[in-house]
Amino acid sequence: MSDYPYEYYNRKRAKRKAFFIKAIALLILFALLIAAVSGIFFFSAKKIGVSLPVYLLAAEPAGGESEESVSAKGGAGIDYEDAGTNYTLYACYYGQEDAQTVLMRLRAAGENVVLLAKEGGTLYFRGRAERGAGKTVSELITAAYVCSEALYAVANRLEAGGIGQSAAKEGIREPLRVLSQVFEGAREAKLANKKKFRDFFTFDETLSAAAETALSGSVTAGAARRLQAMLCVYYLSAFEIFDK
């Protein structure tokens, strides 16, 4: 009986030690579980598919055509980079048949041109801020696409002589006004304040400056195509910014 108190306290200490070991193990397991769930949330991407096609008619890279020379021929005359290659754009189309028709006509006239077919793609949004802005981004580039179609119609009518200066200018200003409102709403997204995305969410300022220059005098079909092509390139830029 003399060893009873020692055995009693030894058993008590052993039980207490086992309890603490189990508690610590459970805490570690819980922490690992939280980390795993957080990792899945952070690394998994919200995916949004946008399959609006554009067909870019561009000067052959090896041809050495500058933006100025393409603009002088009535083309858009803006730069577009694709897979590390720089192109100078003549125009942006929405139907492959229309694009092919103009491509063949320009080639027959001795121009060295190529056609770049882009079918949109998938936007990937990671992290809480990006995932929260996914819907905003897709709405923004869809609005830019629709606005570019409106400018395309104005450019075609100017080229065909089917619209006067007053109507042409209003036909450019109105879709740009609507688009500007979409940009204002989009700038409320948390991503808009991040340096990485700043140019994407303030593109309307660049576009507005270009439009002001285009509308300062007699607006031409080439000037309308330039604004339209800027929007096409902006639309495609989203698939590079929000890629895999």
Short mmCIF file of C-alpha atoms in Angstrom, two decimals:
data_model
loop_
_atom_site.label_atom_id
_atom_site.label_comp_id
_atom_site.label_asym_id
_atom_site.label_seq_id
_atom_site.Cartn_x
_atom_site.Cartn_y
_atom_site.Cartn_z
CA MET A 1 0.00 0.00 0.00
CA SER A 2 3.01 2.26 0.52
CA ASP A 3 3.43 2.65 -3.30
CA TYR A 4 -0.21 3.55 -3.84
CA PRO A 5 0.15 7.35 -3.92
CA TYR A 6 3.04 7.17 -6.39
CA GLU A 7 1.21 4.79 -8.72
CA TYR A 8 -1.90 6.94 -8.50
CA TYR A 9 -0.08 10.16 -9.42
CA ASN A 10 1.95 8.38 -12.12
CA ARG A 11 -1.24 7.15 -13.76
CA LYS A 12 -2.77 10.60 -13.43
CA ARG A 13 0.26 12.23 -15.06
CA ALA A 14 0.21 9.63 -17.83
CA LYS A 15 -3.47 10.33 -18.56
CA ARG A 16 -2.87 14.07 -18.53
CA LYS A 17 0.11 13.67 -20.89
CA ALA A 18 -1.92 11.48 -23.24
CA PHE A 19 -4.73 14.05 -23.24
CA PHE A 20 -2.36 16.87 -24.16
CA ILE A 21 -0.73 14.78 -26.90
CA LYS A 22 -4.15 14.02 -28.39
CA ALA A 23 -5.20 17.67 -28.11
CA ILE A 24 -2.03 18.87 -29.85
CA ALA A 25 -2.45 16.23 -32.55
CA LEU A 26 -6.04 17.33 -33.14
CA LEU A 27 -4.98 20.98 -33.33
CA ILE A 28 -2.26 20.15 -35.86
CA LEU A 29 -4.73 18.10 -37.89
CA PHE A 30 -7.25 20.95 -37.76
CA ALA A 31 -4.59 23.48 -38.85
CA LEU A 32 -3.56 21.25 -41.75
CA LEU A 33 -7.18 20.89 -42.78
CA ILE A 34 -7.69 24.67 -42.75
CA ALA A 35 -4.49 25.14 -44.76
CA ALA A 36 -5.60 22.54 -47.29
CA VAL A 37 -9.05 24.12 -47.71
CA SER A 38 -7.48 27.60 -48.01
CA GLY A 39 -5.01 26.27 -50.58
CA ILE A 40 -7.79 24.77 -52.66
CA PHE A 41 -9.70 28.06 -52.53
CA PHE A 42 -6.64 30.11 -53.42
CA PHE A 43 -5.18 27.97 -56.17
CA SER A 44 -8.38 26.79 -57.82
CA ALA A 45 -9.50 29.20 -60.51
CA LYS A 46 -12.92 30.50 -61.36
CA LYS A 47 -13.29 30.00 -65.10
CA ILE A 48 -15.39 32.11 -67.45
CA GLY A 49 -15.55 31.27 -71.13
CA VAL A 50 -15.95 34.08 -73.68
CA SER A 51 -16.09 32.84 -77.26
CA LEU A 52 -16.70 36.02 -79.28
CA PRO A 53 -14.47 35.75 -82.39
CA VAL A 54 -12.34 38.42 -84.01
CA TYR A 55 -10.31 38.23 -87.21
CA LEU A 56 -7.35 40.58 -87.40
CA LEU A 57 -6.07 41.62 -90.80
CA ALA A 58 -2.43 42.63 -90.41
CA ALA A 59 0.66 43.50 -92.40
CA GLU A 60 3.22 40.70 -92.72
CA PRO A 61 5.76 41.19 -89.89
CA ALA A 62 8.63 40.81 -92.33
CA GLY A 63 7.18 43.49 -94.62
CA GLY A 64 8.31 46.34 -92.40
CA GLU A 65 4.99 48.21 -92.61
CA SER A 66 4.81 50.98 -90.01
CA GLU A 67 1.69 52.19 -88.22
CA GLU A 68 1.89 55.41 -90.22
CA SER A 69 2.10 53.66 -93.61
CA VAL A 70 -0.86 51.41 -92.83
CA SER A 71 -2.88 54.40 -91.57
CA ALA A 72 -2.06 56.27 -94.78
CA LYS A 73 -3.68 53.41 -96.72
CA GLY A 74 -6.87 53.70 -94.68
CA GLY A 75 -6.06 50.94 -92.23
CA ALA A 76 -6.24 51.00 -88.43
CA GLY A 77 -2.48 51.35 -88.07
CA ILE A 78 -2.09 50.05 -84.52
CA ASP A 79 0.34 47.55 -83.07
CA TYR A 80 -0.67 44.09 -81.91
CA GLU A 81 1.63 41.50 -80.33
CA ASP A 82 0.83 37.82 -80.72
CA ALA A 83 3.10 35.09 -79.34
CA GLY A 84 6.09 37.42 -79.35
CA THR A 85 5.53 38.70 -82.90
CA ASN A 86 4.49 42.31 -83.56
CA TYR A 87 1.91 43.03 -86.23
CA THR A 88 0.51 46.29 -87.62
CA LEU A 89 -3.25 45.98 -87.98
CA TYR A 90 -5.24 47.01 -91.03
CA ALA A 91 -8.63 46.08 -89.62
CA CYS A 92 -10.64 43.87 -87.29
CA TYR A 93 -13.52 41.70 -88.54
CA TYR A 94 -16.17 39.55 -86.86
CA GLY A 95 -16.88 37.12 -89.65
CA GLN A 96 -14.24 34.94 -91.28
CA GLU A 97 -15.77 35.26 -94.75
CA ASP A 98 -15.60 39.07 -94.66
CA ALA A 99 -12.02 38.95 -93.43
CA GLN A 100 -10.97 36.47 -96.13
CA THR A 101 -12.58 38.59 -98.87
CA VAL A 102 -10.60 41.69 -97.87
CA LEU A 103 -7.45 39.62 -97.37
CA MET A 104 -7.62 38.31 -100.95
CA ARG A 105 -8.39 41.77 -102.34
CA LEU A 106 -5.39 43.34 -100.61
CA ARG A 107 -3.10 40.51 -101.71
CA ALA A 108 -4.30 40.94 -105.28
CA ALA A 109 -3.36 44.62 -104.94
CA GLY A 110 0.18 43.62 -103.95
CA GLU A 111 -0.11 44.05 -100.17
CA ASN A 112 1.66 41.55 -97.91
CA VAL A 113 -1.04 40.77 -95.37
CA VAL A 114 -1.98 37.94 -93.04
CA LEU A 115 -5.12 36.98 -91.15
CA LEU A 116 -5.05 36.19 -87.43
CA ALA A 117 -8.15 34.32 -86.26
CA LYS A 118 -8.93 34.66 -82.54
CA GLU A 119 -11.86 32.85 -80.99
CA GLY A 120 -11.75 34.33 -77.50
CA GLY A 121 -11.11 31.71 -74.85
CA THR A 122 -11.27 31.16 -71.10
CA LEU A 123 -10.59 33.73 -68.39
CA TYR A 124 -9.12 32.41 -65.13
CA PHE A 125 -9.60 34.20 -61.81
CA ARG A 126 -7.63 33.19 -58.71
CA GLY A 127 -7.77 34.42 -55.15
CA ARG A 128 -10.66 36.19 -53.49
CA ALA A 129 -10.23 39.55 -55.24
CA GLU A 130 -9.88 38.08 -58.74
CA ARG A 131 -12.73 35.64 -58.26
CA GLY A 132 -14.95 38.46 -57.05
CA ALA A 133 -14.11 40.53 -60.13
CA GLY A 134 -14.62 37.73 -62.65
CA LYS A 135 -18.15 38.72 -63.65
CA THR A 136 -17.14 42.39 -63.88
CA VAL A 137 -14.22 41.62 -66.21
CA SER A 138 -16.30 39.43 -68.53
CA GLU A 139 -19.03 42.11 -68.71
CA LEU A 140 -16.39 44.75 -69.42
CA ILE A 141 -14.78 42.99 -72.36
CA THR A 142 -18.18 41.99 -73.76
CA ALA A 143 -19.20 45.67 -73.71
CA ALA A 144 -15.91 46.59 -75.42
CA TYR A 145 -16.61 43.97 -78.10
CA VAL A 146 -20.14 45.30 -78.74
CA CYS A 147 -18.81 48.87 -78.90
CA SER A 148 -16.18 47.80 -81.44
CA GLU A 149 -18.93 46.33 -83.63
CA ALA A 150 -20.73 49.68 -83.57
CA LEU A 151 -17.56 51.49 -84.67
CA TYR A 152 -17.04 48.88 -87.38
CA ALA A 153 -20.46 49.77 -88.82
CA VAL A 154 -19.60 53.48 -88.78
CA ALA A 155 -16.27 52.83 -90.54
CA ASN A 156 -17.96 50.80 -93.27
CA ARG A 157 -20.62 53.47 -93.87
CA LEU A 158 -17.97 56.20 -94.03
CA GLU A 159 -16.01 54.16 -96.54
CA ALA A 160 -19.11 53.64 -98.67
CA GLY A 161 -20.11 57.30 -98.41
CA GLY A 162 -23.40 56.36 -96.79
CA ILE A 163 -23.15 58.61 -93.73
CA GLY A 164 -22.47 62.28 -93.12
CA GLN A 165 -19.95 63.75 -90.71
CA SER A 166 -22.46 64.70 -88.04
CA ALA A 167 -24.06 61.24 -87.95
CA ALA A 168 -20.67 59.53 -88.10
CA LYS A 169 -19.34 61.48 -85.12
CA GLU A 170 -22.45 60.75 -83.08
CA GLY A 171 -22.22 57.11 -84.16
CA ILE A 172 -18.76 57.02 -82.57
CA ARG A 173 -19.48 59.15 -79.50
CA GLU A 174 -22.61 57.32 -78.34
CA PRO A 175 -21.17 53.77 -77.98
CA LEU A 176 -18.06 55.26 -76.36
CA ARG A 177 -20.26 57.08 -73.83
CA VAL A 178 -22.03 53.84 -72.94
CA LEU A 179 -18.72 51.99 -72.69
CA SER A 180 -17.30 54.70 -70.44
CA GLN A 181 -20.17 54.12 -68.00
CA VAL A 182 -19.36 50.40 -67.92
CA PHE A 183 -15.72 51.24 -67.14
CA GLU A 184 -16.80 53.56 -64.32
CA GLY A 185 -18.76 50.73 -62.73
CA ALA A 186 -15.92 48.27 -63.26
CA ARG A 187 -13.48 50.53 -61.43
CA GLU A 188 -15.34 49.74 -58.21
CA ALA A 189 -13.87 46.24 -58.33
CA LYS A 190 -10.99 45.65 -55.91
CA LEU A 191 -8.69 44.61 -58.77
CA ALA A 192 -8.90 48.10 -60.28
CA ASN A 193 -6.70 49.51 -57.52
CA LYS A 194 -3.89 47.02 -58.13
CA LYS A 195 -0.97 48.17 -60.26
CA LYS A 196 -1.00 44.92 -62.25
CA PHE A 197 -4.54 45.61 -63.52
CA ARG A 198 -4.55 49.42 -63.64
CA ASP A 199 -4.13 49.79 -67.42
CA PHE A 200 -6.87 47.21 -68.00
CA PHE A 201 -9.42 49.11 -65.90
CA THR A 202 -8.46 52.57 -67.21
CA PHE A 203 -8.28 51.71 -70.91
CA ASP A 204 -11.30 53.94 -71.59
CA GLU A 205 -9.12 56.96 -70.80
CA THR A 206 -6.66 55.96 -73.54
CA LEU A 207 -9.54 55.28 -75.92
CA SER A 208 -11.21 58.61 -75.13
CA ALA A 209 -7.99 60.50 -75.89
CA ALA A 210 -7.69 58.71 -79.24
CA ALA A 211 -11.35 59.42 -80.00
CA GLU A 212 -10.93 63.11 -79.21
CA THR A 213 -8.11 63.30 -81.75
CA ALA A 214 -10.13 61.38 -84.35
CA LEU A 215 -13.19 63.59 -83.91
CA SER A 216 -11.35 66.91 -83.81
CA GLY A 217 -11.67 67.35 -87.58
CA SER A 218 -13.36 65.45 -90.37
CA VAL A 219 -13.61 61.86 -89.20
CA THR A 220 -12.41 59.23 -91.70
CA ALA A 221 -13.12 55.53 -92.12
CA GLY A 222 -9.51 54.84 -91.15
CA ALA A 223 -9.88 56.81 -87.90
CA ALA A 224 -13.02 54.86 -87.00
CA ARG A 225 -11.22 51.60 -87.79
CA ARG A 226 -8.34 52.63 -85.55
CA LEU A 227 -10.67 53.09 -82.58
CA GLN A 228 -12.43 49.84 -83.41
CA ALA A 229 -9.13 47.93 -83.65
CA MET A 230 -8.02 49.37 -80.30
CA LEU A 231 -11.11 47.83 -78.74
CA CYS A 232 -10.48 44.48 -80.46
CA VAL A 233 -6.94 44.40 -79.09
CA TYR A 234 -8.21 45.38 -75.65
CA TYR A 235 -10.74 42.54 -75.79
CA LEU A 236 -8.00 40.05 -76.63
CA SER A 237 -5.70 41.44 -73.91
CA ALA A 238 -8.03 40.05 -71.24
CA PHE A 239 -7.13 36.49 -72.26
CA GLU A 240 -3.46 37.26 -71.68
CA ILE A 241 -3.96 39.07 -68.37
CA PHE A 242 -6.34 36.47 -66.94
CA ASP A 243 -4.70 33.39 -68.40
CA LYS A 244 -3.71 30.07 -66.84
#
